[in-house]
Coordinates of C-alpha atoms (C1' of nucleotides) in Angstrom, one line a residue:
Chain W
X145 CA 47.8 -91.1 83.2
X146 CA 45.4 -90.5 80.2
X147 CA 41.9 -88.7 80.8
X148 CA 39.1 -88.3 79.1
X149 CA 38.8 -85.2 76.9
X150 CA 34.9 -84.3 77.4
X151 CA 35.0 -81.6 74.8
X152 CA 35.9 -84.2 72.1
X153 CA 34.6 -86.9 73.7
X154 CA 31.0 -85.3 73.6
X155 CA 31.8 -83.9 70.0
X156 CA 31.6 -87.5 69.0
X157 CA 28.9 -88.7 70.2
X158 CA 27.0 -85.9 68.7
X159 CA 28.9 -87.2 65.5
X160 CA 27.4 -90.5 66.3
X161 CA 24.0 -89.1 66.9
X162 CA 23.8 -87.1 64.1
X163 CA 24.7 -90.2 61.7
X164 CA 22.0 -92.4 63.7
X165 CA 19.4 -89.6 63.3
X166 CA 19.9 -89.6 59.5
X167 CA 19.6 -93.3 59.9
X168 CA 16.4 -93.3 61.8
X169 CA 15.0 -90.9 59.3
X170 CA 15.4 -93.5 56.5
X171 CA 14.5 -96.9 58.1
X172 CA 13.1 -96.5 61.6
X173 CA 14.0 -97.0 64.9
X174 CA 13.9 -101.0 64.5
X175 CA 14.8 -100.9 61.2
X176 CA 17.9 -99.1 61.0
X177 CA 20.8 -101.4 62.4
X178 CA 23.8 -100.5 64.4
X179 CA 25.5 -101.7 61.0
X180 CA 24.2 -99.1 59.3
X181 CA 24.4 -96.4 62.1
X182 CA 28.3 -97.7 62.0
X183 CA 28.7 -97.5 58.1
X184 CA 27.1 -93.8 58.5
X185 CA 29.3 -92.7 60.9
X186 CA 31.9 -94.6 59.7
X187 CA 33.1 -96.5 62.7
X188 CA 33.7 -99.6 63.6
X189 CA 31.1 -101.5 66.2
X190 CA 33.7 -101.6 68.9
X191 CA 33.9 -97.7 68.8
X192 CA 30.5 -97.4 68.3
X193 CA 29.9 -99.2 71.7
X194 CA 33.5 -97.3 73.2
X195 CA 30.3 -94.4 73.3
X196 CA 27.2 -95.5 74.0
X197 CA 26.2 -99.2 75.9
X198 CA 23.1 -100.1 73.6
X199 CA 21.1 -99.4 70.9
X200 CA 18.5 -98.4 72.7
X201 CA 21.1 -95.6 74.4
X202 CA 21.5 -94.3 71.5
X203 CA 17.9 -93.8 70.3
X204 CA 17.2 -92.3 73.9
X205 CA 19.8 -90.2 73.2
X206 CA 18.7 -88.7 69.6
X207 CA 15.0 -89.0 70.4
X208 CA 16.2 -86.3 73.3
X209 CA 18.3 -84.3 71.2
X210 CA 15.7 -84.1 68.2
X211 CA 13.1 -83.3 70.7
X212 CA 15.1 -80.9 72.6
X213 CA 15.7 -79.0 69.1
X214 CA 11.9 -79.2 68.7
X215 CA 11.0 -77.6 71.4
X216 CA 13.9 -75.1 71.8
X217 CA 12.5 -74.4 67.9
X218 CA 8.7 -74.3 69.2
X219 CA 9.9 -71.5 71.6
X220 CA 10.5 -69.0 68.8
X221 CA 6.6 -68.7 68.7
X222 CA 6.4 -67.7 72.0
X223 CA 8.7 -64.7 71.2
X224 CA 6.9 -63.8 67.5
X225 CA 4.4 -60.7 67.7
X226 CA 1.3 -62.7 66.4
X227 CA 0.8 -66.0 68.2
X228 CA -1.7 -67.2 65.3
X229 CA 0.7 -66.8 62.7
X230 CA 3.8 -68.0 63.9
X231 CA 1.8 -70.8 64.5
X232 CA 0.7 -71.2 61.0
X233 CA 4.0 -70.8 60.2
X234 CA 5.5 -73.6 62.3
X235 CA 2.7 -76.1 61.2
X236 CA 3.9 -75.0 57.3
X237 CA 8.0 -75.4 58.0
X238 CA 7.6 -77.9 60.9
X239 CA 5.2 -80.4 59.5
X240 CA 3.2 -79.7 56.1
X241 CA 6.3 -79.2 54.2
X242 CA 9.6 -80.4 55.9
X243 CA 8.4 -84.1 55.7
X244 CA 11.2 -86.0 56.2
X245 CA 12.7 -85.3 60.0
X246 CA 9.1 -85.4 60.8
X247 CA 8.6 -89.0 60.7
X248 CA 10.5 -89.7 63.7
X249 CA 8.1 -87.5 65.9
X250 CA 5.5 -90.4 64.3
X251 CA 7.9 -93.1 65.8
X252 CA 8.6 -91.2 68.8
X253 CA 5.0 -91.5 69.5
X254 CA 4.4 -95.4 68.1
X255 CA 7.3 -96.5 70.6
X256 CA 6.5 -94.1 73.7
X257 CA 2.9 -95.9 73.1
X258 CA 4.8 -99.1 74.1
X259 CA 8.4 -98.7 76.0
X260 CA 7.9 -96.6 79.2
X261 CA 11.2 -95.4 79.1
X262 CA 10.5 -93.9 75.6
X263 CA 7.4 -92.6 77.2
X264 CA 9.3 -90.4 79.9
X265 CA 11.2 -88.8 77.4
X266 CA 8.2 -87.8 75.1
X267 CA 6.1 -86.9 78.0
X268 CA 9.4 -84.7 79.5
X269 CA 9.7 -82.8 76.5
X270 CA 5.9 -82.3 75.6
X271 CA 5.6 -81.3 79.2
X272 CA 7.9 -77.9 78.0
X273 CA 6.5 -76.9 75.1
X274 CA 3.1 -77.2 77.0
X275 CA 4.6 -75.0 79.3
X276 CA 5.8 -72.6 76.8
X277 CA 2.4 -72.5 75.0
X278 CA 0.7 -71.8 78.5
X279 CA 2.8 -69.0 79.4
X280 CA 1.9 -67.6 76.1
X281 CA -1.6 -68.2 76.1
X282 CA -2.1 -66.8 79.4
X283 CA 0.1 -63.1 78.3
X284 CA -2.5 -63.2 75.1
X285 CA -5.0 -63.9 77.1
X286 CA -4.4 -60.8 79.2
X287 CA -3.9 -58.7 75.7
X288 CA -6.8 -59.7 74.8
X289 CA -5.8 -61.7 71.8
X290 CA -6.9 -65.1 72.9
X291 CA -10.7 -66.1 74.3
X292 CA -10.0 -65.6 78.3
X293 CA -12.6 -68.0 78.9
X294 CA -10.0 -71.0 77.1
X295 CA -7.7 -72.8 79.9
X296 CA -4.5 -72.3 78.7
X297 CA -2.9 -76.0 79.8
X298 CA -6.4 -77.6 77.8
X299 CA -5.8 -75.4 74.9
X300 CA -1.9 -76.1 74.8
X301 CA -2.7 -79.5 74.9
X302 CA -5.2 -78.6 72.0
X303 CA -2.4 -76.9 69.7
X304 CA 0.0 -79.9 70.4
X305 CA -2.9 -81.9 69.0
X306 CA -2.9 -80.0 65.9
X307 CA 0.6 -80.0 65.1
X308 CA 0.7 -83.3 65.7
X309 CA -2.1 -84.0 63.5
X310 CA -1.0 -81.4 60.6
X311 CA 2.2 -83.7 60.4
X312 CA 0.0 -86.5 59.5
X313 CA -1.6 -85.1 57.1
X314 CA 0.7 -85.1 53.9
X315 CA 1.4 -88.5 54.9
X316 CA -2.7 -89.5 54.2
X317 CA -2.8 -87.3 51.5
X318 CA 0.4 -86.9 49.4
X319 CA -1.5 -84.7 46.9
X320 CA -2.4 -82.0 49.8
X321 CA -2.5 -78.5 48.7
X322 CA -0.7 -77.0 51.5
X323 CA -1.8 -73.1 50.6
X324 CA -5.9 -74.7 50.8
X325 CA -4.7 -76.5 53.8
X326 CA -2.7 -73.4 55.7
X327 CA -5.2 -71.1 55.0
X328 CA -8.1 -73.6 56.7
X329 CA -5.3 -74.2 59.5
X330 CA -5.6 -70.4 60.1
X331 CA -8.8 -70.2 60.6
X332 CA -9.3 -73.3 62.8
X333 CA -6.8 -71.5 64.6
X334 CA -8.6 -68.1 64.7
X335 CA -12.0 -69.4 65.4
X336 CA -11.0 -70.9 68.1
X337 CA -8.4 -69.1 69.4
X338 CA -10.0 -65.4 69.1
X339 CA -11.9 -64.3 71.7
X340 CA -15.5 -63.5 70.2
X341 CA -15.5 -59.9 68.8
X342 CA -19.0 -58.8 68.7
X343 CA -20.5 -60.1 71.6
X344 CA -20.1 -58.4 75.2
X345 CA -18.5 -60.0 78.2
X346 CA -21.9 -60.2 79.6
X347 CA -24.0 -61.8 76.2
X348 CA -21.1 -63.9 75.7
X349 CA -21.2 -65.0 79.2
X350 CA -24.6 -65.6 79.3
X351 CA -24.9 -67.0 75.9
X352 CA -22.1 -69.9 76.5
X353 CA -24.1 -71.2 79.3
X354 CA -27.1 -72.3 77.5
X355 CA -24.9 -73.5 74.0
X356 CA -22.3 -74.9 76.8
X357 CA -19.2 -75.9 74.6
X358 CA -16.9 -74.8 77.4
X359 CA -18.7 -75.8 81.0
X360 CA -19.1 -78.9 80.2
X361 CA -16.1 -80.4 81.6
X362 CA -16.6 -77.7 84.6
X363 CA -20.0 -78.9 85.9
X364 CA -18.8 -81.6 88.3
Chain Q
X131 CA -9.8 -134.4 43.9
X132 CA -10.2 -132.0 47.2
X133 CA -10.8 -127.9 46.6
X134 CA -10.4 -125.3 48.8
X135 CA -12.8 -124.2 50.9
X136 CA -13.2 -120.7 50.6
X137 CA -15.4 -119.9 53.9
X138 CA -13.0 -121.6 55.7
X139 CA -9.5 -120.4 54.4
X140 CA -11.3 -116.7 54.7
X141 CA -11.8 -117.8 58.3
X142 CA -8.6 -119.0 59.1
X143 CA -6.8 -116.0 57.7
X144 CA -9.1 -113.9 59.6
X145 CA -8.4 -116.1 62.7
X146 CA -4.8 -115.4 61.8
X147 CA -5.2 -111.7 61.4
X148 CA -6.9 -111.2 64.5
X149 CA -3.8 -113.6 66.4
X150 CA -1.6 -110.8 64.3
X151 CA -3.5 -107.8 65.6
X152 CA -3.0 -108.4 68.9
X153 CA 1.0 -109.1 68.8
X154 CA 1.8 -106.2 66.7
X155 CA -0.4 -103.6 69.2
X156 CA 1.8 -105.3 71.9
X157 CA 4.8 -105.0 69.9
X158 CA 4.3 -102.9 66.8
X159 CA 5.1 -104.0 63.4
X160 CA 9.0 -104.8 63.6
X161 CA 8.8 -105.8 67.2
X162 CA 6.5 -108.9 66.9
X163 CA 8.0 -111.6 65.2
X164 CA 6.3 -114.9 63.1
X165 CA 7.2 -116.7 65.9
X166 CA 5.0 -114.9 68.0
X167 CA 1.9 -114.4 65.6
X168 CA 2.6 -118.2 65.6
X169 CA 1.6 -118.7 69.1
X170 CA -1.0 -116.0 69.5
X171 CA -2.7 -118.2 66.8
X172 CA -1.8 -121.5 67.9
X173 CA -0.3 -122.6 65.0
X174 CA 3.1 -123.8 63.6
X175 CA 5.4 -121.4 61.0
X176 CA 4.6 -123.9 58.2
X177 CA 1.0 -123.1 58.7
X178 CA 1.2 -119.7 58.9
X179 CA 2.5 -119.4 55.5
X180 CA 0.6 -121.5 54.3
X181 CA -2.0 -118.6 54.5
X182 CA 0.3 -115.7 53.8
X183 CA 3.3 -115.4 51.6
X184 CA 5.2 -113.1 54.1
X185 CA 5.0 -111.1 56.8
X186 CA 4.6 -108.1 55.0
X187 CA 1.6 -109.5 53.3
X188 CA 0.0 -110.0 57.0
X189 CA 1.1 -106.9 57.7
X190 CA -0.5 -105.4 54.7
X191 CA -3.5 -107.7 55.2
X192 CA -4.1 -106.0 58.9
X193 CA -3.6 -103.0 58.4
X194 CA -6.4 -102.7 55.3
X195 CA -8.7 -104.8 57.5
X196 CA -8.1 -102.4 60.6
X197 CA -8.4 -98.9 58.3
X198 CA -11.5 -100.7 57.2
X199 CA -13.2 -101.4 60.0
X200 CA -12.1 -97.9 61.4
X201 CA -13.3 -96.5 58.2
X202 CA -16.7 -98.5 59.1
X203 CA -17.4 -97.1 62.5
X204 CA -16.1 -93.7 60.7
X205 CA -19.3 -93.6 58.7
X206 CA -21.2 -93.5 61.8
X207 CA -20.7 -90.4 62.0
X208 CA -22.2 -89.3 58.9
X209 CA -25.8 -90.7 60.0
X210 CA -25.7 -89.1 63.4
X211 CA -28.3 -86.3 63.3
X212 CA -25.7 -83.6 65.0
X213 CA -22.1 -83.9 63.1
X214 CA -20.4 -82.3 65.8
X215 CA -21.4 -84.4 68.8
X216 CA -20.4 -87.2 66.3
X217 CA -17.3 -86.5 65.7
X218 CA -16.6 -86.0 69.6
X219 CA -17.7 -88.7 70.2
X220 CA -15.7 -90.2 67.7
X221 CA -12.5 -88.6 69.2
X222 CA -13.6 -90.0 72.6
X223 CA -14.0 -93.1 71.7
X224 CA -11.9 -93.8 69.0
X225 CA -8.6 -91.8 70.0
X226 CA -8.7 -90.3 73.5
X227 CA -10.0 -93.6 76.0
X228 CA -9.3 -96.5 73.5
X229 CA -5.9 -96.1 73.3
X230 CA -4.4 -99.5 72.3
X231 CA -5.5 -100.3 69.5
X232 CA -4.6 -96.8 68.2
X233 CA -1.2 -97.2 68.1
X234 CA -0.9 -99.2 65.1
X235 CA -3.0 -96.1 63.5
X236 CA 0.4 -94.2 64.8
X237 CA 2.7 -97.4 63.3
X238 CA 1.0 -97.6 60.0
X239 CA 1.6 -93.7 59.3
X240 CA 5.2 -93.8 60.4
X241 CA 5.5 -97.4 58.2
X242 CA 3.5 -95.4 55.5
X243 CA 6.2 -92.2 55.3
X244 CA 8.7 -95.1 54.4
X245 CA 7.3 -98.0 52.5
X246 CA 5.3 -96.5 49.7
X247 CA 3.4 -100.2 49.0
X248 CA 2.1 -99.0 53.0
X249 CA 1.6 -95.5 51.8
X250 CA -0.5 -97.0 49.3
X251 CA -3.0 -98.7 51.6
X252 CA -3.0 -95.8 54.0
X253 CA -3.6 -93.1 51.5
X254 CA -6.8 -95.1 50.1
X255 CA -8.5 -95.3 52.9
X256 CA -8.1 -91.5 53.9
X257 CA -9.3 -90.9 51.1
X258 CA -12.5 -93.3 52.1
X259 CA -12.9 -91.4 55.2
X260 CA -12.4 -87.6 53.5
X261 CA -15.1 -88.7 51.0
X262 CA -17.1 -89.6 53.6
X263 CA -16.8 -86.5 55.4
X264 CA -16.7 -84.2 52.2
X265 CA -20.6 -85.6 51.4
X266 CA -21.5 -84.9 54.9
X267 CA -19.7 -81.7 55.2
X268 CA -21.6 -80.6 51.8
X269 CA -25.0 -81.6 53.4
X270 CA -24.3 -79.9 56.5
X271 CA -23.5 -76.6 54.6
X272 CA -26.4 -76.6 53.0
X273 CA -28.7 -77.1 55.9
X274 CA -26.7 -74.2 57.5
X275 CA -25.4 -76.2 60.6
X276 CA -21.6 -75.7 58.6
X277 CA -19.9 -72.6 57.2
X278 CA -21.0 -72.6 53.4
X279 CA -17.6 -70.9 52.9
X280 CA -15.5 -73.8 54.1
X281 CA -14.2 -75.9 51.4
X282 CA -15.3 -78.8 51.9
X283 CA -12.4 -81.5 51.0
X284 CA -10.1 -79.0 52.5
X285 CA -12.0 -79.0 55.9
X286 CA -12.1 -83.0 56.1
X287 CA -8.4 -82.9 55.9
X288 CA -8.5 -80.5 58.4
X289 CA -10.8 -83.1 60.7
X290 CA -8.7 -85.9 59.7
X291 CA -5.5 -84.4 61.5
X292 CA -7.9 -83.4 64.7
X293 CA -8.4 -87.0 64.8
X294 CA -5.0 -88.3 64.4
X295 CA -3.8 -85.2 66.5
X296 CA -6.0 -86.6 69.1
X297 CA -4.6 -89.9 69.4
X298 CA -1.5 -87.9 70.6
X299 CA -2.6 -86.4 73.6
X300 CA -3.1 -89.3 76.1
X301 CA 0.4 -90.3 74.7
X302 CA 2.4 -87.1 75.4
X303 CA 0.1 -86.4 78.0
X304 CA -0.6 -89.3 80.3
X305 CA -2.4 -87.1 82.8
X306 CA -4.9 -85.8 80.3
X307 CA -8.0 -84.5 81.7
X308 CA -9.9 -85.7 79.2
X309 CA -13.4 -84.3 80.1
X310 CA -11.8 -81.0 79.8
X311 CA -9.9 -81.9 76.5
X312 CA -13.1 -82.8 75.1
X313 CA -15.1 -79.7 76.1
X314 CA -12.1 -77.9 74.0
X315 CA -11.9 -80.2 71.4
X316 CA -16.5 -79.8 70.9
X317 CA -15.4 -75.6 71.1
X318 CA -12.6 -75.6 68.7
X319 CA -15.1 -77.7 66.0
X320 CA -17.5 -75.6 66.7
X321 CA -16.4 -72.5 66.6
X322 CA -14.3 -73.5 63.6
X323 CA -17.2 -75.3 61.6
X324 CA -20.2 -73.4 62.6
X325 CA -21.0 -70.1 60.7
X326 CA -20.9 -67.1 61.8
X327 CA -23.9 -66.9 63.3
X328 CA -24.5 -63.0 64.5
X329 CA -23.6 -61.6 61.2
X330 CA -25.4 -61.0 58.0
X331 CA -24.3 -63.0 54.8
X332 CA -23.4 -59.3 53.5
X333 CA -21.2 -58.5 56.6
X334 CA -19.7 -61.8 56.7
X335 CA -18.6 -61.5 53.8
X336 CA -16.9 -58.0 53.6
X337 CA -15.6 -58.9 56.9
X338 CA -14.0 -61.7 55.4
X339 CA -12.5 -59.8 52.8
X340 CA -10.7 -57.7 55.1
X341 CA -9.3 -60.6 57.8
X342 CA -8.7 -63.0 54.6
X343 CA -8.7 -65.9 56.8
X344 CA -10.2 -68.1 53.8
X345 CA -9.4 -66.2 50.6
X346 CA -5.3 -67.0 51.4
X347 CA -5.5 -70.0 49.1
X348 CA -7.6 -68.6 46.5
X349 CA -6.1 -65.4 46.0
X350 CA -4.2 -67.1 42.9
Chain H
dT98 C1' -13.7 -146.3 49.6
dC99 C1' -9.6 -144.2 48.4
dA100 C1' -6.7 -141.2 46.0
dA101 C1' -5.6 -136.4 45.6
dA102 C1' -5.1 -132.4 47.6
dA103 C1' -5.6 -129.3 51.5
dA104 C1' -4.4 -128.5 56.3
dT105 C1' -1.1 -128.7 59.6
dA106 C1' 3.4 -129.6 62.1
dG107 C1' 8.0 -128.7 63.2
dA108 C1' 12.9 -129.1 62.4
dG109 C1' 16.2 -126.3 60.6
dA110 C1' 18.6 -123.4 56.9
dG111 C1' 20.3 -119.0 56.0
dA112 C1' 20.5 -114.3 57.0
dT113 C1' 21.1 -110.7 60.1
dA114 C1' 20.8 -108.5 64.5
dA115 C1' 23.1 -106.7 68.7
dC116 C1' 26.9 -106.9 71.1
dT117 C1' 31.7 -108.6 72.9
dC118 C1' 36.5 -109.5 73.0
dT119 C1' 41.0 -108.9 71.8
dA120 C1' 44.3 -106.4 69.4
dT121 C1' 46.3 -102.2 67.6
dT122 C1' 47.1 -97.3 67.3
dA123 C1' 47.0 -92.5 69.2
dT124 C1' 47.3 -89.4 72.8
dT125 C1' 48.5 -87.3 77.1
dC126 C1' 50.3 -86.9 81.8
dT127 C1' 54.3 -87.2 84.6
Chain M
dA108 C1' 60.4 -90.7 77.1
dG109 C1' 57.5 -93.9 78.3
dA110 C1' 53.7 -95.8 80.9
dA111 C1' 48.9 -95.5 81.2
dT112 C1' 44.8 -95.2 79.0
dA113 C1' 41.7 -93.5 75.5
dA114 C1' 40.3 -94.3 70.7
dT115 C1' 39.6 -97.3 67.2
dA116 C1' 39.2 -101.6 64.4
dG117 C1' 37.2 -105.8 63.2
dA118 C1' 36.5 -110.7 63.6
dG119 C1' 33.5 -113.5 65.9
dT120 C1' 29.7 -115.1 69.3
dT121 C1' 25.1 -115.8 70.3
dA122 C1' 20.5 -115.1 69.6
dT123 C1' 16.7 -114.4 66.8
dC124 C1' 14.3 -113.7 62.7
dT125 C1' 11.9 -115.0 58.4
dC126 C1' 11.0 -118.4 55.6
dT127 C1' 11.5 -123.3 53.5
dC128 C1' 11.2 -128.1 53.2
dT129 C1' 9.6 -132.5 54.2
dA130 C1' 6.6 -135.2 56.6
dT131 C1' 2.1 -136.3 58.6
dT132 C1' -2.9 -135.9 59.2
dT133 C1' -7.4 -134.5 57.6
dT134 C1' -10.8 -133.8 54.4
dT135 C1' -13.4 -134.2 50.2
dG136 C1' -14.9 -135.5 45.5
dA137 C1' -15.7 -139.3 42.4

DNA sequence: TCAAAAATAGAGAGATAACTCTATTATTCT
DNA sequence: AGAATAATAGAGTTATCTCTCTATTTTTGA
């Protein structure tokens, strides 16, 4: 009796995967066709289904795998000596200049919007590089790097914002100067993230109360 | 001999477009079909294009009337006496607690990175919006309530992708706190925007020098 | 009023999508 | 070695999609 290899058998799928991913790229989750996914990997449909049951399997399955690569990517800041500037540097390699893988992130987001299946994948994964980002924030919090008064999970959510939004941006503006636009990333970044040098604990204290950027959501 | 009527063909199409609007937030661009713009707008296929050549064309035709509306309420912002509290209230309006209709703002940018006839439409009305913000942004900095050293088309970008970062969060994040998020959100535009208040210009600017958070870009 | 053209309906053509079914080849366990 | 089963191929089914074509009703200008 025959069994199932799982070393090879998993070595295609990945085969599979990475020819749907490099169709996804270029047409879109709806628009790319099992067709072409087939033609890419060059299979036949049969096989194609021998490995996965639907379409819609195999999307779950890349939108995991791309996202899992994302975030095990996104982790590298976490171990960089400046926070701030790996940061910079993952907005400029991650999504200012390495257009192209980016788009799926956009369609990621578009179909989690919609399918609740898609959503529990999207959530999952941002979920972890939240956590990342907290753990981080909380360490240069107590170094005295970031603003203590920030709440980490808020401010996480904050920086996912931000790379979310930088990868938009070269998609509004196709003539972006990336230097001009890294350089005001930074200090967005810095302004926000620094913890306000010249004041003291007490002024500072004292001082955010009456402007009140940071109670607000606290008052209840 | 009859002629068209052009208040009421502009009517029908826009009776159309709005049918179209709602089945392509349901089901995003690919995932509604004719058929189904057909029966949100109670009319047969023949009819339909009898008022648009294809379904790209109503496509093309929502999405411009969509940017432009958003660009519309985007201008708001300009005449609000404080820019800041504008643009939050912007964010928590327009991408934070509305989110339905801000998924095809997600759709068109993913269509956009793809189609370039989409990245056409898309890119002209950012560049409404920036030049919108840019004039506001330049009257701010000279009443002092913005960071004269900002550049100004450089930070709209930079408030472009807030926004669109923003319609993110309550998507990987379904359990956003979004009081909190915005109390973040009003410090990291603050603190980003605002200048440096406690310093002299002098200081500021020697201070500057040596953290180079700005001059990166124009060190060429 | 009535003819010309616009507005509208709806059947259906033609293309393509996802997926299935059967057949063939390759591999492995006993 | 050979039976059992995995891997693979590809034709074909069914559904659905966009769009067309013809026919009918409504409106309007002279």
């Amino acid at each position: 009796m025959r069994k199932v290899d799982p070393v090879k058998h998993e070595q295609k799928r990945r085969d599979i995967l990475d020819a749907a991913f490099r169709c996804f790229i270029k047409d879109g989750f709806h628009g790319a066709s099992t067709t072409d996914i087939c033609a890419a990997a060059k299979i036949s449909p049969g096989h194609l289904y021998h490995y996965f049951s639907s379409k819609e399997a195999i999307v779950e399955a890349m939108v995991d795998m791309g996202l899992e690569s994302a975030a095990r990517e996104f982790g590298k800041i976490s171990a960089a000596p400046d926070f701030i500037e790996a940061l910079i540097d993952y907005l400029e390699h991650g999504s200012l200049r390495h257009r192209t893988a980016q788009v799926l992130s956009l369609d990621a987001l578009a179909e989690a919007a919609r399918n609740p299946q898609f959503a529990g994948i999207v959530e999952k994964h941002a979920s972890v590089s939240r956590n990342l980002l907290v753990d981080f924030i909380g360490t240069a919090q107590r170094q005295g790097q970031i603003d203590p008064d920030l709440d980490p999970a808020a401010t996480a959510n904050i920086l996912l914002a931000v790379i979310d939004g930088a990868r938009a941006m070269p998609i509004r503006t196709p003539t972006l100067d990336i230097e001009q636009s890294l350089a005001h990333l930074r200090t967005l970044l810095s302004r926000f993230l620094k913890p306000p040098r010249e004041m003291s604990a007490h002024i500072r204290r004292v001082t955010r109360r009456t402007n009140a950027p940071l109670n607000a959501s606290r008052k209840k």
